[in-house]
Structure formats: structure tokens, C-alpha cells
PDB file of C-alpha atoms in Angstrom:
ATOM      1  CA  MET D   1      -2.444 -19.800   7.660  1.00 51.00           C
ATOM      2  CA  ALA D   2      -3.278 -18.035   4.710  1.00 61.00           C
ATOM      3  CA  TYR D   3      -1.810 -18.902   1.078  1.00 66.00           C
ATOM      4  CA  PRO D   4       0.661 -17.174   0.102  1.00 76.00           C
ATOM      5  CA  LEU D   5       2.362 -15.623   3.312  1.00 87.00           C
ATOM      6  CA  VAL D   6       3.092 -11.697   2.662  1.00 94.00           C
ATOM      7  CA  ASP D   7       6.539 -11.525   4.096  1.00 91.00           C
ATOM      8  CA  GLY D   8       7.787  -8.257   2.701  1.00 95.00           C
ATOM      9  CA  PRO D   9       6.083  -4.997   0.850  1.00 97.00           C
ATOM     10  CA  TYR D  10       6.164  -4.982  -2.689  1.00 97.00           C
ATOM     11  CA  GLY D  11       4.993  -1.018  -4.058  1.00 97.00           C
ATOM     12  CA  LEU D  12       1.656  -1.230  -5.729  1.00 98.00           C
ATOM     13  CA  LYS D  13       0.229  -3.710  -7.883  1.00 97.00           C
ATOM     14  CA  PRO D  14      -2.865  -3.302 -10.401  1.00 97.00           C
ATOM     15  CA  VAL D  15      -5.453  -5.513  -9.893  1.00 96.00           C
ATOM     16  CA  ASN D  16      -8.570  -3.897 -11.132  1.00 95.00           C
ATOM     17  CA  LEU D  17     -10.641  -0.234 -11.685  1.00 95.00           C
ATOM     18  CA  ILE D  18     -13.083   1.587  -9.686  1.00 92.00           C
ATOM     19  CA  GLY D  19     -16.480   0.352 -10.060  1.00 89.00           C
ATOM     20  CA  GLY D  20     -15.505  -3.630 -10.669  1.00 86.00           C
ATOM     21  CA  GLN D  21     -13.993  -2.815 -13.913  1.00 89.00           C
ATOM     22  CA  VAL D  22     -11.671  -4.565 -15.008  1.00 90.00           C
ATOM     23  CA  PHE D  23      -7.636  -3.864 -15.508  1.00 90.00           C
ATOM     24  CA  ALA D  24      -6.887  -5.406 -18.418  1.00 89.00           C
ATOM     25  CA  GLY D  25      -2.884  -4.389 -18.644  1.00 90.00           C
ATOM     26  CA  SER D  26      -3.656  -1.269 -20.371  1.00 90.00           C
ATOM     27  CA  THR D  27      -0.284   0.823 -19.367  1.00 95.00           C
ATOM     28  CA  ARG D  28       1.390   3.598 -21.765  1.00 95.00           C
ATOM     29  CA  GLU D  29       4.864   3.730 -22.361  1.00 97.00           C
ATOM     30  CA  LEU D  30       6.776   7.149 -21.107  1.00 96.00           C
ATOM     31  CA  PRO D  31      10.135   7.904 -21.658  1.00 97.00           C
ATOM     32  CA  ILE D  32      13.262   8.178 -18.584  1.00 96.00           C
ATOM     33  CA  GLN D  33      15.900  11.018 -19.607  1.00 95.00           C
ATOM     34  CA  TYR D  34      19.425   9.175 -20.471  1.00 95.00           C
ATOM     35  CA  GLY D  35      21.736   8.713 -17.531  1.00 95.00           C
ATOM     36  CA  TYR D  36      18.568   9.226 -14.552  1.00 94.00           C
ATOM     37  CA  ALA D  37      20.295   8.553 -11.544  1.00 94.00           C
ATOM     38  CA  THR D  38      17.583   6.825  -9.480  1.00 95.00           C
ATOM     39  CA  ASN D  39      16.828   3.515  -9.502  1.00 97.00           C
ATOM     40  CA  ILE D  40      12.760   2.778 -10.213  1.00 98.00           C
ATOM     41  CA  PHE D  41      11.182  -0.174  -9.095  1.00 98.00           C
ATOM     42  CA  TYR D  42       8.484  -2.584 -10.250  1.00 98.00           C
ATOM     43  CA  GLY D  43       5.977  -0.966  -8.123  1.00 98.00           C
ATOM     44  CA  ASP D  44       7.362   2.568  -7.277  1.00 97.00           C
ATOM     45  CA  PHE D  45       5.706   5.239  -8.004  1.00 96.00           C
ATOM     46  CA  VAL D  46       6.362   7.789 -10.806  1.00 96.00           C
ATOM     47  CA  LYS D  47       5.926  11.606 -12.280  1.00 93.00           C
ATOM     48  CA  LEU D  48       5.791  12.951 -15.479  1.00 91.00           C
ATOM     49  CA  VAL D  49       7.774  16.116 -15.102  1.00 88.00           C
ATOM     50  CA  PRO D  50       7.543  19.321 -17.009  1.00 83.00           C
ATOM     51  CA  TYR D  51      10.335  21.572 -18.587  1.00 70.00           C
ATOM     52  CA  ALA D  52      12.165  23.283 -15.206  1.00 67.00           C
ATOM     53  CA  SER D  53      15.303  24.709 -17.019  1.00 56.00           C
ATOM     54  CA  ALA D  54      18.067  23.474 -19.888  1.00 56.00           C
ATOM     55  CA  SER D  55      19.915  21.322 -16.857  1.00 57.00           C
ATOM     56  CA  ALA D  56      15.977  20.102 -15.931  1.00 64.00           C
ATOM     57  CA  PRO D  57      14.355  19.100 -19.285  1.00 72.00           C
ATOM     58  CA  GLY D  58      11.010  18.147 -19.307  1.00 82.00           C
ATOM     59  CA  GLY D  59       8.737  15.591 -20.974  1.00 89.00           C
ATOM     60  CA  PHE D  60      10.574  12.413 -18.066  1.00 93.00           C
ATOM     61  CA  ILE D  61       9.589   9.976 -15.519  1.00 93.00           C
ATOM     62  CA  GLN D  62      11.286  10.530 -12.213  1.00 94.00           C
ATOM     63  CA  ARG D  63      10.638   8.283  -9.711  1.00 95.00           C
ATOM     64  CA  ALA D  64       7.972  10.035  -7.303  1.00 92.00           C
ATOM     65  CA  ALA D  65       9.404  10.087  -3.597  1.00 89.00           C
ATOM     66  CA  VAL D  66       4.902   9.530  -2.069  1.00 85.00           C
ATOM     67  CA  ALA D  67       4.990   9.448   1.555  1.00 74.00           C
ATOM     68  CA  THR D  68       2.256  11.500   4.169  1.00 72.00           C
ATOM     69  CA  ALA D  69       2.466  14.988   1.743  1.00 66.00           C
ATOM     70  CA  ALA D  70      -1.114  15.280   0.300  1.00 68.00           C
ATOM     71  CA  THR D  71       0.663  18.209  -2.455  1.00 71.00           C
ATOM     72  CA  ALA D  72      -1.176  18.446  -5.867  1.00 71.00           C
ATOM     73  CA  ASN D  73       0.148  16.704  -8.988  1.00 71.00           C
ATOM     74  CA  GLN D  74       2.687  14.417  -6.816  1.00 84.00           C
ATOM     75  CA  VAL D  75       2.279  11.143  -9.442  1.00 91.00           C
ATOM     76  CA  THR D  76       1.710  10.295 -13.172  1.00 93.00           C
ATOM     77  CA  GLY D  77       1.409   5.982 -12.398  1.00 95.00           C
ATOM     78  CA  ILE D  78       3.059   3.381 -10.936  1.00 97.00           C
ATOM     79  CA  PHE D  79       6.703   2.139 -12.929  1.00 98.00           C
ATOM     80  CA  LEU D  80       6.073  -1.531 -14.142  1.00 98.00           C
ATOM     81  CA  GLY D  81       9.046  -1.694 -15.731  1.00 98.00           C
ATOM     82  CA  CYS D  82      11.832  -0.747 -19.026  1.00 98.00           C
ATOM     83  CA  SER D  83      13.110  -1.239 -21.562  1.00 98.00           C
ATOM     84  CA  TYR D  84      16.507   0.153 -23.673  1.00 98.00           C
ATOM     85  CA  THR D  85      19.429  -1.147 -25.229  1.00 97.00           C
ATOM     86  CA  ASN D  86      22.227  -2.373 -23.828  1.00 94.00           C
ATOM     87  CA  VAL D  87      25.195   0.061 -25.575  1.00 91.00           C
ATOM     88  CA  ALA D  88      27.753  -2.432 -24.997  1.00 92.00           C
ATOM     89  CA  THR D  89      26.258  -5.195 -26.215  1.00 94.00           C
ATOM     90  CA  GLY D  90      23.190  -3.449 -28.962  1.00 94.00           C
ATOM     91  CA  GLN D  91      20.895  -5.907 -27.783  1.00 96.00           C
ATOM     92  CA  LYS D  92      17.779  -4.797 -26.196  1.00 97.00           C
ATOM     93  CA  VAL D  93      17.012  -5.496 -22.703  1.00 97.00           C
ATOM     94  CA  PHE D  94      13.687  -6.017 -20.554  1.00 97.00           C
ATOM     95  CA  SER D  95      14.078  -5.466 -17.837  1.00 97.00           C
ATOM     96  CA  GLN D  96      11.653  -5.741 -14.278  1.00 97.00           C
ATOM     97  CA  TYR D  97      13.851  -2.252 -12.610  1.00 98.00           C
ATOM     98  CA  TYR D  98      15.139   0.575 -13.902  1.00 98.00           C
ATOM     99  CA  PRO D  99      18.986   1.165 -13.326  1.00 97.00           C
ATOM    100  CA  ALA D 100      20.268   4.087 -11.686  1.00 97.00           C
ATOM    101  CA  SER D 101      22.710   6.139 -14.595  1.00 96.00           C
ATOM    102  CA  THR D 102      21.802   3.763 -17.535  1.00 96.00           C
ATOM    103  CA  LEU D 103      23.556   5.494 -20.024  1.00 96.00           C
ATOM    104  CA  ALA D 104      21.073   4.978 -23.346  1.00 96.00           C
ATOM    105  CA  GLY D 105      18.924   6.949 -25.161  1.00 95.00           C
ATOM    106  CA  ASP D 106      16.026   4.580 -26.073  1.00 97.00           C
ATOM    107  CA  ILE D 107      14.468   4.977 -22.183  1.00 98.00           C
ATOM    108  CA  VAL D 108      11.210   3.603 -21.791  1.00 98.00           C
ATOM    109  CA  ALA D 109       8.871   2.707 -19.165  1.00 98.00           C
ATOM    110  CA  VAL D 110       6.313   1.288 -18.762  1.00 98.00           C
ATOM    111  CA  VAL D 111       3.885   3.425 -16.578  1.00 98.00           C
ATOM    112  CA  CYS D 112       0.476   2.451 -15.336  1.00 97.00           C
ATOM    113  CA  ASP D 113      -1.177   5.806 -15.341  1.00 96.00           C
ATOM    114  CA  ASP D 114      -5.242   4.895 -15.294  1.00 95.00           C
ATOM    115  CA  PRO D 115      -6.002   7.630 -12.665  1.00 94.00           C
ATOM    116  CA  ASP D 116      -9.294   4.573 -11.865  1.00 95.00           C
ATOM    117  CA  THR D 117      -6.571   2.224 -11.099  1.00 97.00           C
ATOM    118  CA  VAL D 118      -7.508   0.061  -8.027  1.00 97.00           C
ATOM    119  CA  PHE D 119      -4.022  -1.406  -6.736  1.00 98.00           C
ATOM    120  CA  LYS D 120      -2.557  -4.410  -3.673  1.00 98.00           C
ATOM    121  CA  ALA D 121      -0.486  -3.311  -1.087  1.00 98.00           C
ATOM    122  CA  ALA D 122       1.019  -4.526   1.441  1.00 98.00           C
ATOM    123  CA  VAL D 123       0.952  -2.922   4.797  1.00 97.00           C
ATOM    124  CA  CYS D 124       4.111  -1.707   7.111  1.00 97.00           C
ATOM    125  CA  SER D 125       4.197  -0.171  10.223  1.00 95.00           C
ATOM    126  CA  SER D 126       7.808   0.946   9.607  1.00 93.00           C
ATOM    127  CA  GLY D 127      10.455   0.378   6.526  1.00 94.00           C
ATOM    128  CA  VAL D 128       9.392  -3.305   5.738  1.00 96.00           C
ATOM    129  CA  LEU D 129       8.362  -4.274   9.320  1.00 96.00           C
ATOM    130  CA  MET D 130       4.957  -6.157   7.728  1.00 97.00           C
ATOM    131  CA  ALA D 131       1.813  -4.573   9.863  1.00 97.00           C
ATOM    132  CA  SER D 132      -2.099  -4.948   8.681  1.00 97.00           C
ATOM    133  CA  GLY D 133      -4.959  -3.483   7.537  1.00 97.00           C
ATOM    134  CA  ALA D 134      -8.182  -3.628   9.050  1.00 96.00           C
ATOM    135  CA  LYS D 135     -11.962  -3.207   8.730  1.00 94.00           C
ATOM    136  CA  GLY D 136     -11.877  -0.094  10.424  1.00 92.00           C
ATOM    137  CA  MET D 137      -9.139   1.540   8.269  1.00 94.00           C
ATOM    138  CA  VAL D 138     -11.732   0.732   4.721  1.00 95.00           C
ATOM    139  CA  GLY D 139     -12.601   4.177   3.443  1.00 93.00           C
ATOM    140  CA  ALA D 140     -10.339   6.188   5.299  1.00 93.00           C
ATOM    141  CA  ASN D 141      -7.152   8.372   3.596  1.00 93.00           C
ATOM    142  CA  LEU D 142      -3.658   6.755   3.777  1.00 93.00           C
ATOM    143  CA  SER D 143       0.149   7.549   4.299  1.00 92.00           C
ATOM    144  CA  MET D 144       2.672   5.744   2.021  1.00 93.00           C
ATOM    145  CA  ILE D 145       5.969   4.747   3.255  1.00 94.00           C
ATOM    146  CA  ASN D 146       8.299   5.769   0.812  1.00 94.00           C
ATOM    147  CA  ASN D 147      11.232   2.756   0.496  1.00 94.00           C
ATOM    148  CA  ALA D 148      13.619   4.043  -1.719  1.00 91.00           C
ATOM    149  CA  THR D 149      15.674   0.862  -1.863  1.00 94.00           C
ATOM    150  CA  GLY D 150      13.926  -2.172  -3.825  1.00 95.00           C
ATOM    151  CA  ASN D 151      15.069  -5.455  -4.487  1.00 96.00           C
ATOM    152  CA  THR D 152      17.739  -5.323  -7.148  1.00 95.00           C
ATOM    153  CA  ARG D 153      17.525  -9.075  -8.082  1.00 95.00           C
ATOM    154  CA  SER D 154      14.049  -9.218  -8.705  1.00 96.00           C
ATOM    155  CA  GLY D 155      13.233  -5.775  -9.254  1.00 97.00           C
ATOM    156  CA  THR D 156      10.278  -5.410  -7.141  1.00 97.00           C
ATOM    157  CA  SER D 157       9.890  -1.773  -5.240  1.00 98.00           C
ATOM    158  CA  ARG D 158       9.012  -2.426  -1.446  1.00 97.00           C
ATOM    159  CA  ASN D 159       7.119   0.814  -1.076  1.00 97.00           C
ATOM    160  CA  ALA D 160       4.698   0.300   1.533  1.00 97.00           C
ATOM    161  CA  VAL D 161       1.325   1.474   2.453  1.00 96.00           C
ATOM    162  CA  PHE D 162       1.615   3.091   6.770  1.00 94.00           C
ATOM    163  CA  ALA D 163      -0.578   1.103   9.251  1.00 93.00           C
ATOM    164  CA  PRO D 164      -1.660   3.750  11.161  1.00 89.00           C
ATOM    165  CA  THR D 165      -1.160   3.458  15.588  1.00 85.00           C
ATOM    166  CA  ALA D 166      -4.453   5.493  16.284  1.00 83.00           C
ATOM    167  CA  THR D 167      -8.040   6.366  13.957  1.00 77.00           C
ATOM    168  CA  PRO D 168      -7.532   7.267  10.582  1.00 76.00           C
ATOM    169  CA  VAL D 169      -7.238  11.261   9.948  1.00 71.00           C
ATOM    170  CA  THR D 170      -9.983  12.863   7.862  1.00 72.00           C
ATOM    171  CA  THR D 171      -7.420  14.976   6.623  1.00 78.00           C
ATOM    172  CA  ALA D 172      -5.710  14.591   2.512  1.00 83.00           C
ATOM    173  CA  LEU D 173      -3.762  11.873   2.331  1.00 89.00           C
ATOM    174  CA  PRO D 174      -2.186  10.325  -1.275  1.00 91.00           C
ATOM    175  CA  LEU D 175      -4.326   7.003  -0.838  1.00 93.00           C
ATOM    176  CA  ARG D 176      -7.610   6.025   0.078  1.00 94.00           C
ATOM    177  CA  CYS D 177      -7.943   2.644   1.177  1.00 96.00           C
ATOM    178  CA  VAL D 178     -11.003   0.868  -0.447  1.00 96.00           C
ATOM    179  CA  GLY D 179     -11.183  -2.987   0.444  1.00 97.00           C
ATOM    180  CA  LEU D 180      -9.482  -5.835   2.230  1.00 97.00           C
ATOM    181  CA  VAL D 181      -7.509  -8.657   0.523  1.00 97.00           C
ATOM    182  CA  PRO D 182      -9.230 -11.938   1.998  1.00 95.00           C
ATOM    183  CA  GLU D 183      -7.018 -14.262   0.271  1.00 95.00           C
ATOM    184  CA  THR D 184      -3.703 -13.737   2.188  1.00 96.00           C
ATOM    185  CA  ALA D 185      -6.089 -12.732   5.868  1.00 97.00           C
ATOM    186  CA  ILE D 186      -4.942 -14.912   9.471  1.00 96.00           C
ATOM    187  CA  SER D 187      -7.385 -15.058  11.755  1.00 97.00           C
ATOM    188  CA  TYR D 188      -6.825 -16.222  15.400  1.00 97.00           C
ATOM    189  CA  THR D 189      -9.340 -16.420  18.190  1.00 97.00           C
ATOM    190  CA  ALA D 190      -8.693 -15.895  21.921  1.00 97.00           C
ATOM    191  CA  LEU D 191     -11.621 -15.826  24.801  1.00 96.00           C
ATOM    192  CA  ALA D 192     -11.976 -12.292  26.550  1.00 95.00           C
ATOM    193  CA  THR D 193     -10.748 -12.835  30.071  1.00 94.00           C
ATOM    194  CA  ALA D 194     -12.411  -9.374  31.201  1.00 92.00           C
ATOM    195  CA  ASP D 195     -15.176  -7.058  29.650  1.00 90.00           C
ATOM    196  CA  SER D 196     -13.276  -4.573  27.222  1.00 89.00           C
ATOM    197  CA  SER D 197     -13.103  -1.681  28.825  1.00 80.00           C
ATOM    198  CA  SER D 198     -12.833   1.601  26.587  1.00 85.00           C
ATOM    199  CA  THR D 199      -9.559   0.865  24.659  1.00 92.00           C
ATOM    200  CA  THR D 200      -8.176  -2.494  26.112  1.00 94.00           C
ATOM    201  CA  VAL D 201      -8.885  -5.374  25.282  1.00 95.00           C
ATOM    202  CA  ASN D 202      -8.514  -8.334  28.071  1.00 95.00           C
ATOM    203  CA  ALA D 203      -7.517 -11.729  26.071  1.00 96.00           C
ATOM    204  CA  VAL D 204      -4.478 -13.804  25.957  1.00 96.00           C
ATOM    205  CA  ALA D 205      -3.110 -13.014  22.228  1.00 97.00           C
ATOM    206  CA  PRO D 206      -2.920 -16.312  20.721  1.00 96.00           C
ATOM    207  CA  ALA D 207       0.143 -14.890  18.543  1.00 97.00           C
ATOM    208  CA  ALA D 208       1.943 -12.175  17.637  1.00 97.00           C
ATOM    209  CA  LEU D 209      -0.104  -9.192  16.382  1.00 98.00           C
ATOM    210  CA  PRO D 210       0.890  -6.140  14.239  1.00 97.00           C
ATOM    211  CA  ILE D 211      -0.212  -3.137  14.334  1.00 97.00           C
ATOM    212  CA  GLY D 212      -3.713  -2.911  12.675  1.00 96.00           C
ATOM    213  CA  THR D 213      -4.777  -5.731  13.512  1.00 97.00           C
ATOM    214  CA  SER D 214      -8.736  -6.093  13.179  1.00 97.00           C
ATOM    215  CA  VAL D 215     -10.316  -6.630  16.289  1.00 96.00           C
ATOM    216  CA  ALA D 216     -14.166  -8.810  16.539  1.00 95.00           C
ATOM    217  CA  TYR D 217     -16.204 -10.820  18.662  1.00 95.00           C
ATOM    218  CA  VAL D 218     -18.629 -13.539  18.396  1.00 95.00           C
ATOM    219  CA  ALA D 219     -21.946 -12.586  19.724  1.00 91.00           C
ATOM    220  CA  ALA D 220     -23.925 -15.331  21.651  1.00 89.00           C
ATOM    221  CA  ASN D 221     -26.194 -15.801  18.855  1.00 92.00           C
ATOM    222  CA  GLY D 222     -23.096 -17.308  16.515  1.00 93.00           C
ATOM    223  CA  GLN D 223     -22.432 -13.868  15.052  1.00 93.00           C
ATOM    224  CA  ILE D 224     -19.208 -12.474  14.038  1.00 94.00           C
ATOM    225  CA  ILE D 225     -19.741  -8.754  15.317  1.00 93.00           C
ATOM    226  CA  GLU D 226     -17.045  -6.582  13.954  1.00 93.00           C
ATOM    227  CA  THR D 227     -16.211  -3.699  16.341  1.00 92.00           C
ATOM    228  CA  GLY D 228     -14.563  -1.084  13.157  1.00 90.00           C
ATOM    229  CA  THR D 229     -11.390  -1.138  15.856  1.00 94.00           C
ATOM    230  CA  PHE D 230      -8.184  -2.552  15.136  1.00 95.00           C
ATOM    231  CA  LEU D 231      -4.625  -2.852  17.929  1.00 96.00           C
ATOM    232  CA  THR D 232      -2.281   0.407  17.575  1.00 95.00           C
ATOM    233  CA  ALA D 233       0.454  -1.322  18.878  1.00 95.00           C
ATOM    234  CA  ALA D 234       1.474  -4.846  18.504  1.00 96.00           C
ATOM    235  CA  ALA D 235       1.333  -7.647  21.018  1.00 97.00           C
ATOM    236  CA  THR D 236       3.947 -10.026  21.654  1.00 97.00           C
ATOM    237  CA  ALA D 237       2.354 -13.570  22.305  1.00 97.00           C
ATOM    238  CA  GLY D 238       0.181 -14.412  25.371  1.00 97.00           C
ATOM    239  CA  ALA D 239       0.289 -10.612  25.518  1.00 97.00           C
ATOM    240  CA  ALA D 240      -2.466 -10.402  29.045  1.00 97.00           C
ATOM    241  CA  THR D 241      -4.169  -7.179  26.961  1.00 96.00           C
ATOM    242  CA  GLN D 242      -4.274  -5.227  23.700  1.00 96.00           C
ATOM    243  CA  THR D 243      -4.759  -1.684  22.916  1.00 95.00           C
ATOM    244  CA  ILE D 244      -6.864  -0.964  19.763  1.00 95.00           C
ATOM    245  CA  ASN D 245      -7.938   2.218  18.470  1.00 93.00           C
ATOM    246  CA  VAL D 246     -11.047   3.504  19.850  1.00 90.00           C
ATOM    247  CA  GLN D 247     -13.937   1.757  22.091  1.00 89.00           C
ATOM    248  CA  PRO D 248     -16.029  -0.782  19.878  1.00 87.00           C
ATOM    249  CA  VAL D 249     -18.752   0.564  18.361  1.00 78.00           C
ATOM    250  CA  VAL D 250     -21.930  -1.590  17.657  1.00 79.00           C
ATOM    251  CA  LEU D 251     -25.838  -0.960  16.999  1.00 78.00           C
ATOM    252  CA  GLY D 252     -24.618   2.999  17.110  1.00 73.00           C
ATOM    253  CA  ALA D 253     -23.739   3.049  20.226  1.00 75.00           C
ATOM    254  CA  ASN D 254     -20.047   2.451  22.721  1.00 75.00           C
ATOM    255  CA  THR D 255     -20.177  -1.283  23.559  1.00 82.00           C
ATOM    256  CA  ASN D 256     -17.750  -2.944  25.966  1.00 88.00           C
ATOM    257  CA  ILE D 257     -16.573  -7.266  24.262  1.00 92.00           C
ATOM    258  CA  PRO D 258     -18.215  -9.032  27.407  1.00 91.00           C
ATOM    259  CA  SER D 259     -15.603 -11.364  29.194  1.00 93.00           C
ATOM    260  CA  GLY D 260     -15.967 -14.939  28.300  1.00 94.00           C
ATOM    261  CA  ALA D 261     -16.564 -13.840  24.497  1.00 94.00           C
ATOM    262  CA  THR D 262     -14.621 -15.289  21.624  1.00 96.00           C
ATOM    263  CA  ILE D 263     -12.016 -12.524  20.082  1.00 97.00           C
ATOM    264  CA  VAL D 264     -11.312 -13.027  16.624  1.00 97.00           C
ATOM    265  CA  PHE D 265      -7.811 -10.939  15.244  1.00 98.00           C
ATOM    266  CA  THR D 266      -7.914 -10.736  12.102  1.00 98.00           C
ATOM    267  CA  VAL D 267      -4.175 -10.108  10.489  1.00 97.00           C
ATOM    268  CA  TYR D 268      -4.717  -8.494   6.745  1.00 98.00           C
ATOM    269  CA  PRO D 269      -0.854  -7.860   5.470  1.00 97.00           C
ATOM    270  CA  GLU D 270      -2.613  -6.675   1.844  1.00 98.00           C
ATOM    271  CA  ILE D 271      -5.229  -3.825   1.007  1.00 98.00           C
ATOM    272  CA  LEU D 272      -6.771  -2.701  -1.874  1.00 98.00           C
ATOM    273  CA  VAL D 273      -6.163   0.898  -2.518  1.00 97.00           C
ATOM    274  CA  LYS D 274      -6.896   4.061  -4.819  1.00 96.00           C
ATOM    275  CA  VAL D 275      -4.926   7.234  -5.520  1.00 94.00           C
ATOM    276  CA  ASN D 276      -6.597   9.767  -4.520  1.00 91.00           C
ATOM    277  CA  LEU D 277      -8.211  12.915  -6.548  1.00 85.00           C
ATOM    278  CA  LEU D 278      -5.979  15.706  -7.237  1.00 84.00           C
ATOM    279  CA  ILE D 279      -3.149  13.429  -6.266  1.00 88.00           C
ATOM    280  CA  HIS D 280      -2.842  12.316  -9.287  1.00 89.00           C
ATOM    281  CA  GLY D 281      -1.203  14.609 -11.972  1.00 87.00           C
ATOM    282  CA  TYR D 282      -4.169  14.075 -14.577  1.00 88.00           C
ATOM    283  CA  TYR D 283      -6.686  15.381 -12.086  1.00 86.00           C
ATOM    284  CA  SER D 284      -4.791  18.536 -11.140  1.00 81.00           C
ATOM    285  CA  SER D 285      -4.253  21.868 -12.775  1.00 77.00           C
ATOM    286  CA  THR D 286      -0.880  21.984 -10.070  1.00 75.00           C
ATOM    287  CA  ALA D 287       2.516  22.022 -11.584  1.00 71.00           C
ATOM    288  CA  VAL D 288       4.722  18.823  -9.909  1.00 67.00           C
TER     289      VAL D 288
END
């Protein structure tokens, strides 16, 4: 089993920058308005809101509920904690999350706002139900699952990347998958009981396999052939067949996984993503 075990989503965590550049921990401090009435958790999307009216002054950070829409200028970055003065004690507080309706006039959010940041995130099929990324999702646009209720003990977000139940669309979505996280991947093997046909894999599932599980098989020469496919429905342990998003393609042509071949099912609970162009406020001229 891979270590560590990923048992739930945690929002987005910065790991590096595109082009292999190092993420050196550089952040920006941006204010949260006195009494802002929404929790913001470590790993949540936030947006810098401009002036709207006398009752909605600008220049403050708010939580951004990013999901499937690809509206321009949705986010400014990822929330990485905050500080403020506790009015009851007069002491400075450094918190992993912002508690809603905090009555302090000096609340400052720590925000990772570099548009080129690459983030690590967990994949879920709905809510906080863990799923999988796959080789066939790399390079594709993906949606977020906006789980507004985070963990108030750890201060961690519960936002997740949404595992598609079909071939990823080519339309605009908030995120682009730029890679997988092999350190926490878990692989299982099974023998094909018959040739695969179109989008059906014939093999007894060696374990419970979530939506998004990546599918490959071992060729006669001992090499692993990545099919670019993934499960579009969860499979229970012992299930005789599994459904994949498309017929496997090998060497530019549709093919079937042959009977008797060793099939490799790999669960990638975490993937690497980047916020798409124009979704990030620094790359958009559209107002929030």
C-alpha cells in the first residue's frame, strides 16, 4: 500500500511552479473585512473583491466557490492561513483557517497568488468520496467540487477535484491536470477473463476500485501498455466486469485487452493541477 494513505480531500496545496520552477513559499498578505461571515479554510480558493457599493466595499479577500463554471476572474489564489488580534485577550492569533464573523480590524490572509503555481489535490467523485485520477486525464480540463464545510479542528479545506465519469470535455473548466502523484498511488492486478470489448473490461476486480481508476495491461514482451482509459463507474471487489470511458488505443488504433493478459488497475488519489488562464484574476481583465 502507498504511503501516506489519502482518506479525504484537503483543498489545494502548492508544490511547485510550471516549468519545474521551485515553489519557495512566496505568498501575499491580503486583508479580510471585519466580521466577514464565511469560514475560509486552508486550501480554499479565494478572490480579491473590488468595490461594488457602499454596503460592499472593495479591497478584501473572500472565499471563492469554484466548481464547474469557467467564468473569468474567479480566483486570486489559495488561502494558506491568517492572523488577527483577538479582541478579548488582545493577543495576536495565527490560525490555519478564518473563523466566520471574526470581529477584528486587522485580519490578514496569507494567499498563494502566483498564477503559475502547480497544486496537489485529492480527487473525489462527489462530496468527500475519494476517487482516482488517471493517465487519461493528464492534459485535460477538470472541475472542482466546492465543499464549503471544512475541518474546524485542523483548519483544512475539503475542496476536491471532480473525477469525470466520461472522457474529459474539451470545454473551458477551472483547472488543467498537469500530472499525477505516484507516491500515494495503489496498483492492483487481475487476469483478463476474456477479450475486452469496446468499453467493457473483463476481469475480476481484485479490490474495490473507485471512479477514475487508471487501466493498463502487460504485453507479451513484459512491458506495461497504458491504455489512456479509466473506470467511469466504481467497481466492487469481485465484480466480473468494469466500464471504461473509451475503447483502448494502442499505437494509434483501437484495440482490445486480450484474454489472459495481466490488467493493471492503478488508483491515483492525488493529482497535480494548475488554474486555467483567465480563471485567475491576474490574467483576466473581467471584474469579479
